[in-house]
Amino acid sequence: MPRLFFLGTDTDVGKTRVATYLVGWLNRRHIPAIGFKPIESGCLNENGQLQPRDGLAHVAASHGLVTLDEISLYRMVQPITPSVAAESEGVHIEIGEILRTADQLEERCDWLVVEGAGGLLSPLWKRTTNLEFLASLGATPVLVARSALGTINHTLLTLRALESAGFSKTVVLLNRCSPDTTADEATNAAVIRQFTDSDIVGPFPWLESGVAETADAVMAELEAVISRRRDPA
């Protein structure tokens, strides 16, 4: 069973959009998939109830396989790094509980798609970053990066950090974060490939432009990469 961990090169690269699209795409093809975002800051406070926008998107994409409380374990109001928000709001994040929940969710699906909070070294709780969480989770990292100008540096920096921690084959998913493209978008993937053995897929389209066919093609490419890694033969 694939267990994926979606992280971003930095904030607002669209990892929730891509991760939830994958979950929904798999479920539409009758492949049970669950999206799991255990930690979320920046939640809306509606009548005393914290509403995690990303978590709600994962529930919708999971097509009734989970409830919000099952996949959104720790919620904070302040739109800041989770460790700071949690400490400020009196939320105690227990990584062990998240790992146990991941194992339980995995029993109900064929694909478990876990989404981190922020970039690779963003602190989740005290001295635990997404990197330490990823190592404990035992998942395949999927690095969501902008397809446009500036992505080469951000992507390679994150890949170097992953490689130094033993993750030698991350999947890089380039994502178009706006309807506009930059001149280097056509060459960014090729340049990144010169410095890494990681698989690179995409770019995932700007969905507001109504190009679902292209989005589905990128998901099929990602599925093929993950399947090939599970069964090299």
PDB file of C-alpha atoms in Angstrom:
ATOM      1  CA  MET A   1       0.000   0.000   0.000  1.00  0.00           C
ATOM      2  CA  PRO A   2       1.406   3.429  -0.906  1.00  0.00           C
ATOM      3  CA  ARG A   3       1.869   5.777   2.038  1.00  0.00           C
ATOM      4  CA  LEU A   4       2.786   9.231   0.778  1.00  0.00           C
ATOM      5  CA  PHE A   5       3.874  12.346   2.640  1.00  0.00           C
ATOM      6  CA  PHE A   6       3.196  15.626   0.856  1.00  0.00           C
ATOM      7  CA  LEU A   7       5.404  18.548   1.791  1.00  0.00           C
ATOM      8  CA  GLY A   8       6.169  21.862   0.140  1.00  0.00           C
ATOM      9  CA  THR A   9       9.329  23.731  -0.737  1.00  0.00           C
ATOM     10  CA  ASP A  10       7.770  26.642   1.156  1.00  0.00           C
ATOM     11  CA  THR A  11       4.391  28.127   2.073  1.00  0.00           C
ATOM     12  CA  ASP A  12       1.578  28.457  -0.468  1.00  0.00           C
ATOM     13  CA  VAL A  13       2.979  26.140  -3.131  1.00  0.00           C
ATOM     14  CA  GLY A  14      -0.386  24.388  -3.386  1.00  0.00           C
ATOM     15  CA  LYS A  15       0.344  21.076  -1.694  1.00  0.00           C
ATOM     16  CA  THR A  16      -3.201  20.787  -0.302  1.00  0.00           C
ATOM     17  CA  ARG A  17      -4.673  21.400  -3.746  1.00  0.00           C
ATOM     18  CA  VAL A  18      -2.474  18.718  -5.312  1.00  0.00           C
ATOM     19  CA  ALA A  19      -2.778  16.204  -2.455  1.00  0.00           C
ATOM     20  CA  THR A  20      -6.566  16.410  -2.279  1.00  0.00           C
ATOM     21  CA  TYR A  21      -6.848  16.182  -6.053  1.00  0.00           C
ATOM     22  CA  LEU A  22      -4.849  12.939  -5.931  1.00  0.00           C
ATOM     23  CA  VAL A  23      -7.095  11.510  -3.200  1.00  0.00           C
ATOM     24  CA  GLY A  24     -10.256  12.442  -5.081  1.00  0.00           C
ATOM     25  CA  TRP A  25      -8.859  11.173  -8.384  1.00  0.00           C
ATOM     26  CA  LEU A  26      -8.044   7.784  -6.868  1.00  0.00           C
ATOM     27  CA  ASN A  27     -11.471   7.470  -5.249  1.00  0.00           C
ATOM     28  CA  ARG A  28     -13.228   8.397  -8.489  1.00  0.00           C
ATOM     29  CA  ARG A  29     -11.397   5.446 -10.037  1.00  0.00           C
ATOM     30  CA  HIS A  30     -12.609   3.172  -7.217  1.00  0.00           C
ATOM     31  CA  ILE A  31      -9.204   3.008  -5.548  1.00  0.00           C
ATOM     32  CA  PRO A  32      -9.895   3.718  -1.847  1.00  0.00           C
ATOM     33  CA  ALA A  33      -7.732   6.647  -0.732  1.00  0.00           C
ATOM     34  CA  ILE A  34      -7.699   8.719   2.445  1.00  0.00           C
ATOM     35  CA  GLY A  35      -6.257  12.185   2.903  1.00  0.00           C
ATOM     36  CA  PHE A  36      -4.792  12.866   6.354  1.00  0.00           C
ATOM     37  CA  LYS A  37      -3.734  16.302   7.589  1.00  0.00           C
ATOM     38  CA  PRO A  38      -3.196  15.800  11.319  1.00  0.00           C
ATOM     39  CA  ILE A  39      -1.822  19.252  12.176  1.00  0.00           C
ATOM     40  CA  GLU A  40      -3.273  22.503  10.892  1.00  0.00           C
ATOM     41  CA  SER A  41      -2.851  26.108  11.971  1.00  0.00           C
ATOM     42  CA  GLY A  42      -4.834  29.052  10.618  1.00  0.00           C
ATOM     43  CA  CYS A  43      -8.190  27.385  11.309  1.00  0.00           C
ATOM     44  CA  LEU A  44     -11.396  29.408  11.268  1.00  0.00           C
ATOM     45  CA  ASN A  45     -13.220  29.794  14.582  1.00  0.00           C
ATOM     46  CA  GLU A  46     -16.923  29.323  13.927  1.00  0.00           C
ATOM     47  CA  ASN A  47     -19.042  29.494  17.083  1.00  0.00           C
ATOM     48  CA  GLY A  48     -16.230  28.066  19.162  1.00  0.00           C
ATOM     49  CA  GLN A  49     -15.488  25.243  16.737  1.00  0.00           C
ATOM     50  CA  LEU A  50     -12.224  25.291  14.819  1.00  0.00           C
ATOM     51  CA  GLN A  51     -12.752  24.555  11.136  1.00  0.00           C
ATOM     52  CA  PRO A  52      -9.601  23.379   9.318  1.00  0.00           C
ATOM     53  CA  ARG A  53      -9.964  24.321   5.657  1.00  0.00           C
ATOM     54  CA  ASP A  54      -7.337  21.862   4.466  1.00  0.00           C
ATOM     55  CA  GLY A  55      -8.735  19.096   6.644  1.00  0.00           C
ATOM     56  CA  LEU A  56     -12.224  19.667   5.270  1.00  0.00           C
ATOM     57  CA  ALA A  57     -10.848  19.423   1.734  1.00  0.00           C
ATOM     58  CA  HIS A  58      -9.245  16.072   2.581  1.00  0.00           C
ATOM     59  CA  VAL A  59     -12.514  14.753   4.030  1.00  0.00           C
ATOM     60  CA  ALA A  60     -14.378  15.729   0.862  1.00  0.00           C
ATOM     61  CA  ALA A  61     -11.734  14.105  -1.339  1.00  0.00           C
ATOM     62  CA  SER A  62     -11.842  10.917   0.739  1.00  0.00           C
ATOM     63  CA  HIS A  63     -15.433  10.238  -0.379  1.00  0.00           C
ATOM     64  CA  GLY A  64     -16.928   9.270   2.975  1.00  0.00           C
ATOM     65  CA  LEU A  65     -14.100   7.022   4.158  1.00  0.00           C
ATOM     66  CA  VAL A  66     -13.260   9.268   7.131  1.00  0.00           C
ATOM     67  CA  THR A  67     -14.686  11.967   9.372  1.00  0.00           C
ATOM     68  CA  LEU A  68     -13.058  15.317  10.082  1.00  0.00           C
ATOM     69  CA  ASP A  69     -12.148  14.389  13.650  1.00  0.00           C
ATOM     70  CA  GLU A  70     -10.321  11.291  12.417  1.00  0.00           C
ATOM     71  CA  ILE A  71      -7.970  13.139  10.071  1.00  0.00           C
ATOM     72  CA  SER A  72      -7.660  16.565  11.728  1.00  0.00           C
ATOM     73  CA  LEU A  73      -6.202  15.861  15.159  1.00  0.00           C
ATOM     74  CA  TYR A  74      -4.584  19.160  16.138  1.00  0.00           C
ATOM     75  CA  ARG A  75      -6.075  22.513  15.150  1.00  0.00           C
ATOM     76  CA  MET A  76      -4.860  26.015  15.935  1.00  0.00           C
ATOM     77  CA  VAL A  77      -6.258  29.441  15.080  1.00  0.00           C
ATOM     78  CA  GLN A  78      -3.132  31.482  14.468  1.00  0.00           C
ATOM     79  CA  PRO A  79      -1.813  31.260  10.884  1.00  0.00           C
ATOM     80  CA  ILE A  80       1.777  30.702  11.994  1.00  0.00           C
ATOM     81  CA  THR A  81       4.156  27.757  12.259  1.00  0.00           C
ATOM     82  CA  PRO A  82       2.368  24.919  14.091  1.00  0.00           C
ATOM     83  CA  SER A  83       4.774  24.587  17.023  1.00  0.00           C
ATOM     84  CA  VAL A  84       4.440  28.268  17.925  1.00  0.00           C
ATOM     85  CA  ALA A  85       0.667  28.284  17.441  1.00  0.00           C
ATOM     86  CA  ALA A  86       0.264  25.122  19.517  1.00  0.00           C
ATOM     87  CA  GLU A  87       2.345  26.422  22.408  1.00  0.00           C
ATOM     88  CA  SER A  88       0.525  29.751  22.365  1.00  0.00           C
ATOM     89  CA  GLU A  89      -2.912  28.116  22.331  1.00  0.00           C
ATOM     90  CA  GLY A  90      -2.196  25.347  24.832  1.00  0.00           C
ATOM     91  CA  VAL A  91      -2.337  22.502  22.318  1.00  0.00           C
ATOM     92  CA  HIS A  92      -0.094  19.520  23.084  1.00  0.00           C
ATOM     93  CA  ILE A  93       0.869  17.734  19.876  1.00  0.00           C
ATOM     94  CA  GLU A  94       1.627  14.044  20.326  1.00  0.00           C
ATOM     95  CA  ILE A  95       3.483  12.631  17.327  1.00  0.00           C
ATOM     96  CA  GLY A  96       2.896   9.093  18.588  1.00  0.00           C
ATOM     97  CA  GLU A  97      -0.864   9.595  18.373  1.00  0.00           C
ATOM     98  CA  ILE A  98      -0.515  10.763  14.769  1.00  0.00           C
ATOM     99  CA  LEU A  99       1.514   7.676  13.865  1.00  0.00           C
ATOM    100  CA  ARG A 100      -1.036   5.361  15.493  1.00  0.00           C
ATOM    101  CA  THR A 101      -3.851   7.098  13.641  1.00  0.00           C
ATOM    102  CA  ALA A 102      -1.995   6.718  10.341  1.00  0.00           C
ATOM    103  CA  ASP A 103      -1.739   2.964  10.926  1.00  0.00           C
ATOM    104  CA  GLN A 104      -5.463   2.765  11.711  1.00  0.00           C
ATOM    105  CA  LEU A 105      -6.480   4.781   8.658  1.00  0.00           C
ATOM    106  CA  GLU A 106      -4.273   2.652   6.451  1.00  0.00           C
ATOM    107  CA  GLU A 107      -6.391  -0.392   7.284  1.00  0.00           C
ATOM    108  CA  ARG A 108      -9.355   1.254   5.521  1.00  0.00           C
ATOM    109  CA  CYS A 109      -7.773   2.301   2.225  1.00  0.00           C
ATOM    110  CA  ASP A 110      -5.337   1.384  -0.526  1.00  0.00           C
ATOM    111  CA  TRP A 111      -3.554   4.761  -0.546  1.00  0.00           C
ATOM    112  CA  LEU A 112      -2.845   6.940   2.483  1.00  0.00           C
ATOM    113  CA  VAL A 113      -1.935  10.520   1.588  1.00  0.00           C
ATOM    114  CA  VAL A 114      -0.512  12.426   4.554  1.00  0.00           C
ATOM    115  CA  GLU A 115      -0.006  16.177   4.290  1.00  0.00           C
ATOM    116  CA  GLY A 116       2.537  17.987   6.409  1.00  0.00           C
ATOM    117  CA  ALA A 117       2.346  21.591   7.566  1.00  0.00           C
ATOM    118  CA  GLY A 118       4.748  23.973   5.847  1.00  0.00           C
ATOM    119  CA  GLY A 119       8.189  23.157   4.502  1.00  0.00           C
ATOM    120  CA  LEU A 120      10.541  20.304   5.332  1.00  0.00           C
ATOM    121  CA  LEU A 121      12.154  21.987   8.336  1.00  0.00           C
ATOM    122  CA  SER A 122       9.042  23.766   9.612  1.00  0.00           C
ATOM    123  CA  PRO A 123       8.676  22.904  13.324  1.00  0.00           C
ATOM    124  CA  LEU A 124       5.592  20.867  14.184  1.00  0.00           C
ATOM    125  CA  TRP A 125       6.170  20.438  17.902  1.00  0.00           C
ATOM    126  CA  LYS A 126       9.144  21.503  20.019  1.00  0.00           C
ATOM    127  CA  ARG A 127      12.212  20.037  18.241  1.00  0.00           C
ATOM    128  CA  THR A 128      10.239  17.926  15.768  1.00  0.00           C
ATOM    129  CA  THR A 129      10.085  19.184  12.181  1.00  0.00           C
ATOM    130  CA  ASN A 130       8.385  17.681   9.147  1.00  0.00           C
ATOM    131  CA  LEU A 131      11.667  15.871   8.475  1.00  0.00           C
ATOM    132  CA  GLU A 132      11.620  13.952  11.764  1.00  0.00           C
ATOM    133  CA  PHE A 133       7.905  13.290  11.340  1.00  0.00           C
ATOM    134  CA  LEU A 134       8.507  11.931   7.837  1.00  0.00           C
ATOM    135  CA  ALA A 135      11.217   9.596   9.126  1.00  0.00           C
ATOM    136  CA  SER A 136       8.900   8.235  11.832  1.00  0.00           C
ATOM    137  CA  LEU A 137       6.008   7.895   9.391  1.00  0.00           C
ATOM    138  CA  GLY A 138       7.958   5.740   6.956  1.00  0.00           C
ATOM    139  CA  ALA A 139       6.294   7.334   3.940  1.00  0.00           C
ATOM    140  CA  THR A 140       7.447   8.217   0.443  1.00  0.00           C
ATOM    141  CA  PRO A 141       8.074  11.980   0.298  1.00  0.00           C
ATOM    142  CA  VAL A 142       6.303  13.932  -2.440  1.00  0.00           C
ATOM    143  CA  LEU A 143       7.791  17.414  -2.693  1.00  0.00           C
ATOM    144  CA  VAL A 144       5.394  19.986  -4.148  1.00  0.00           C
ATOM    145  CA  ALA A 145       7.278  22.863  -5.756  1.00  0.00           C
ATOM    146  CA  ARG A 146       6.319  25.857  -7.834  1.00  0.00           C
ATOM    147  CA  SER A 147       6.733  25.344 -11.546  1.00  0.00           C
ATOM    148  CA  ALA A 148       7.770  28.971 -12.037  1.00  0.00           C
ATOM    149  CA  LEU A 149      10.779  31.209 -11.474  1.00  0.00           C
ATOM    150  CA  GLY A 150      12.704  30.543  -8.244  1.00  0.00           C
ATOM    151  CA  THR A 151      11.778  26.903  -7.926  1.00  0.00           C
ATOM    152  CA  ILE A 152      15.191  25.481  -8.847  1.00  0.00           C
ATOM    153  CA  ASN A 153      16.944  26.825  -5.760  1.00  0.00           C
ATOM    154  CA  HIS A 154      14.097  26.027  -3.356  1.00  0.00           C
ATOM    155  CA  THR A 155      13.648  22.530  -4.756  1.00  0.00           C
ATOM    156  CA  LEU A 156      17.329  21.600  -4.730  1.00  0.00           C
ATOM    157  CA  LEU A 157      17.809  22.929  -1.197  1.00  0.00           C
ATOM    158  CA  THR A 158      14.964  20.738   0.054  1.00  0.00           C
ATOM    159  CA  LEU A 159      16.188  17.716  -1.903  1.00  0.00           C
ATOM    160  CA  ARG A 160      19.686  18.110  -0.447  1.00  0.00           C
ATOM    161  CA  ALA A 161      18.240  18.154   3.064  1.00  0.00           C
ATOM    162  CA  LEU A 162      16.166  15.054   2.312  1.00  0.00           C
ATOM    163  CA  GLU A 163      19.132  13.243   0.777  1.00  0.00           C
ATOM    164  CA  SER A 164      21.323  14.010   3.785  1.00  0.00           C
ATOM    165  CA  ALA A 165      18.636  12.408   5.964  1.00  0.00           C
ATOM    166  CA  GLY A 166      18.589   9.247   3.855  1.00  0.00           C
ATOM    167  CA  PHE A 167      15.738  10.021   1.460  1.00  0.00           C
ATOM    168  CA  SER A 168      17.551   9.567  -1.832  1.00  0.00           C
ATOM    169  CA  LYS A 169      14.562   9.269  -4.157  1.00  0.00           C
ATOM    170  CA  THR A 170      11.931  11.889  -3.458  1.00  0.00           C
ATOM    171  CA  VAL A 171       9.153  12.486  -5.977  1.00  0.00           C
ATOM    172  CA  VAL A 172       9.070  16.139  -7.066  1.00  0.00           C
ATOM    173  CA  LEU A 173       5.700  17.404  -8.254  1.00  0.00           C
ATOM    174  CA  LEU A 174       5.848  20.762 -10.001  1.00  0.00           C
ATOM    175  CA  ASN A 175       2.696  22.822  -9.487  1.00  0.00           C
ATOM    176  CA  ARG A 176       1.455  25.863 -11.365  1.00  0.00           C
ATOM    177  CA  CYS A 177       0.464  28.275  -8.590  1.00  0.00           C
ATOM    178  CA  SER A 178      -1.124  30.973 -10.765  1.00  0.00           C
ATOM    179  CA  PRO A 179      -2.762  31.263 -14.183  1.00  0.00           C
ATOM    180  CA  ASP A 180       0.345  33.017 -15.476  1.00  0.00           C
ATOM    181  CA  THR A 181       3.480  31.163 -16.552  1.00  0.00           C
ATOM    182  CA  THR A 182       7.092  32.296 -16.597  1.00  0.00           C
ATOM    183  CA  ALA A 183       9.567  31.750 -19.412  1.00  0.00           C
ATOM    184  CA  ASP A 184      11.638  29.254 -17.423  1.00  0.00           C
ATOM    185  CA  GLU A 185       8.765  26.874 -16.652  1.00  0.00           C
ATOM    186  CA  ALA A 186       9.556  24.794 -19.732  1.00  0.00           C
ATOM    187  CA  THR A 187      13.153  24.187 -18.616  1.00  0.00           C
ATOM    188  CA  ASN A 188      12.946  24.031 -14.804  1.00  0.00           C
ATOM    189  CA  ALA A 189      12.364  20.277 -14.642  1.00  0.00           C
ATOM    190  CA  ALA A 190      15.312  19.558 -16.934  1.00  0.00           C
ATOM    191  CA  VAL A 191      17.624  21.750 -14.880  1.00  0.00           C
ATOM    192  CA  ILE A 192      16.561  20.124 -11.602  1.00  0.00           C
ATOM    193  CA  ARG A 193      17.151  16.673 -13.117  1.00  0.00           C
ATOM    194  CA  GLN A 194      20.794  17.577 -13.698  1.00  0.00           C
ATOM    195  CA  PHE A 195      21.315  17.622  -9.925  1.00  0.00           C
ATOM    196  CA  THR A 196      19.119  14.778  -8.661  1.00  0.00           C
ATOM    197  CA  ASP A 197      17.958  11.235  -9.359  1.00  0.00           C
ATOM    198  CA  SER A 198      14.502  12.041  -8.011  1.00  0.00           C
ATOM    199  CA  ASP A 199      11.501  11.560 -10.274  1.00  0.00           C
ATOM    200  CA  ILE A 200       9.908  14.823 -11.429  1.00  0.00           C
ATOM    201  CA  VAL A 201       6.281  14.983 -12.563  1.00  0.00           C
ATOM    202  CA  GLY A 202       4.074  17.832 -13.731  1.00  0.00           C
ATOM    203  CA  PRO A 203       3.495  20.635 -13.962  1.00  0.00           C
ATOM    204  CA  PHE A 204       0.111  20.254 -12.328  1.00  0.00           C
ATOM    205  CA  PRO A 205      -2.178  22.843 -13.954  1.00  0.00           C
ATOM    206  CA  TRP A 206      -3.894  25.880 -12.521  1.00  0.00           C
ATOM    207  CA  LEU A 207      -7.285  24.240 -11.983  1.00  0.00           C
ATOM    208  CA  GLU A 208      -9.333  27.390 -12.346  1.00  0.00           C
ATOM    209  CA  SER A 209      -8.504  27.255 -16.037  1.00  0.00           C
ATOM    210  CA  GLY A 210     -10.658  24.129 -16.337  1.00  0.00           C
ATOM    211  CA  VAL A 211      -8.021  21.682 -17.553  1.00  0.00           C
ATOM    212  CA  ALA A 212      -9.075  18.575 -15.653  1.00  0.00           C
ATOM    213  CA  GLU A 213      -7.710  16.344 -18.396  1.00  0.00           C
ATOM    214  CA  THR A 214      -4.198  17.691 -17.847  1.00  0.00           C
ATOM    215  CA  ALA A 215      -4.578  17.385 -14.067  1.00  0.00           C
ATOM    216  CA  ASP A 216      -5.648  13.757 -14.428  1.00  0.00           C
ATOM    217  CA  ALA A 217      -2.655  13.072 -16.677  1.00  0.00           C
ATOM    218  CA  VAL A 218      -0.273  14.392 -14.000  1.00  0.00           C
ATOM    219  CA  MET A 219      -1.957  12.191 -11.385  1.00  0.00           C
ATOM    220  CA  ALA A 220      -1.586   9.180 -13.680  1.00  0.00           C
ATOM    221  CA  GLU A 221       2.099  10.033 -14.062  1.00  0.00           C
ATOM    222  CA  LEU A 222       2.486  10.218 -10.276  1.00  0.00           C
ATOM    223  CA  GLU A 223       0.632   6.927  -9.793  1.00  0.00           C
ATOM    224  CA  ALA A 224       2.929   5.260 -12.329  1.00  0.00           C
ATOM    225  CA  VAL A 225       6.048   6.524 -10.537  1.00  0.00           C
ATOM    226  CA  ILE A 226       4.815   5.275  -7.148  1.00  0.00           C
ATOM    227  CA  SER A 227       3.748   1.917  -8.583  1.00  0.00           C
ATOM    228  CA  ARG A 228       7.091   1.457 -10.330  1.00  0.00           C
ATOM    229  CA  ARG A 229       8.929   2.027  -7.062  1.00  0.00           C
ATOM    230  CA  ARG A 230       6.807  -0.568  -5.280  1.00  0.00           C
ATOM    231  CA  ASP A 231       7.330  -3.121  -8.042  1.00  0.00           C
ATOM    232  CA  PRO A 232      10.616  -2.383  -9.881  1.00  0.00           C
ATOM    233  CA  ALA A 233      10.209  -5.460 -12.053  1.00  0.00           C
TER     234      ALA A 233
END
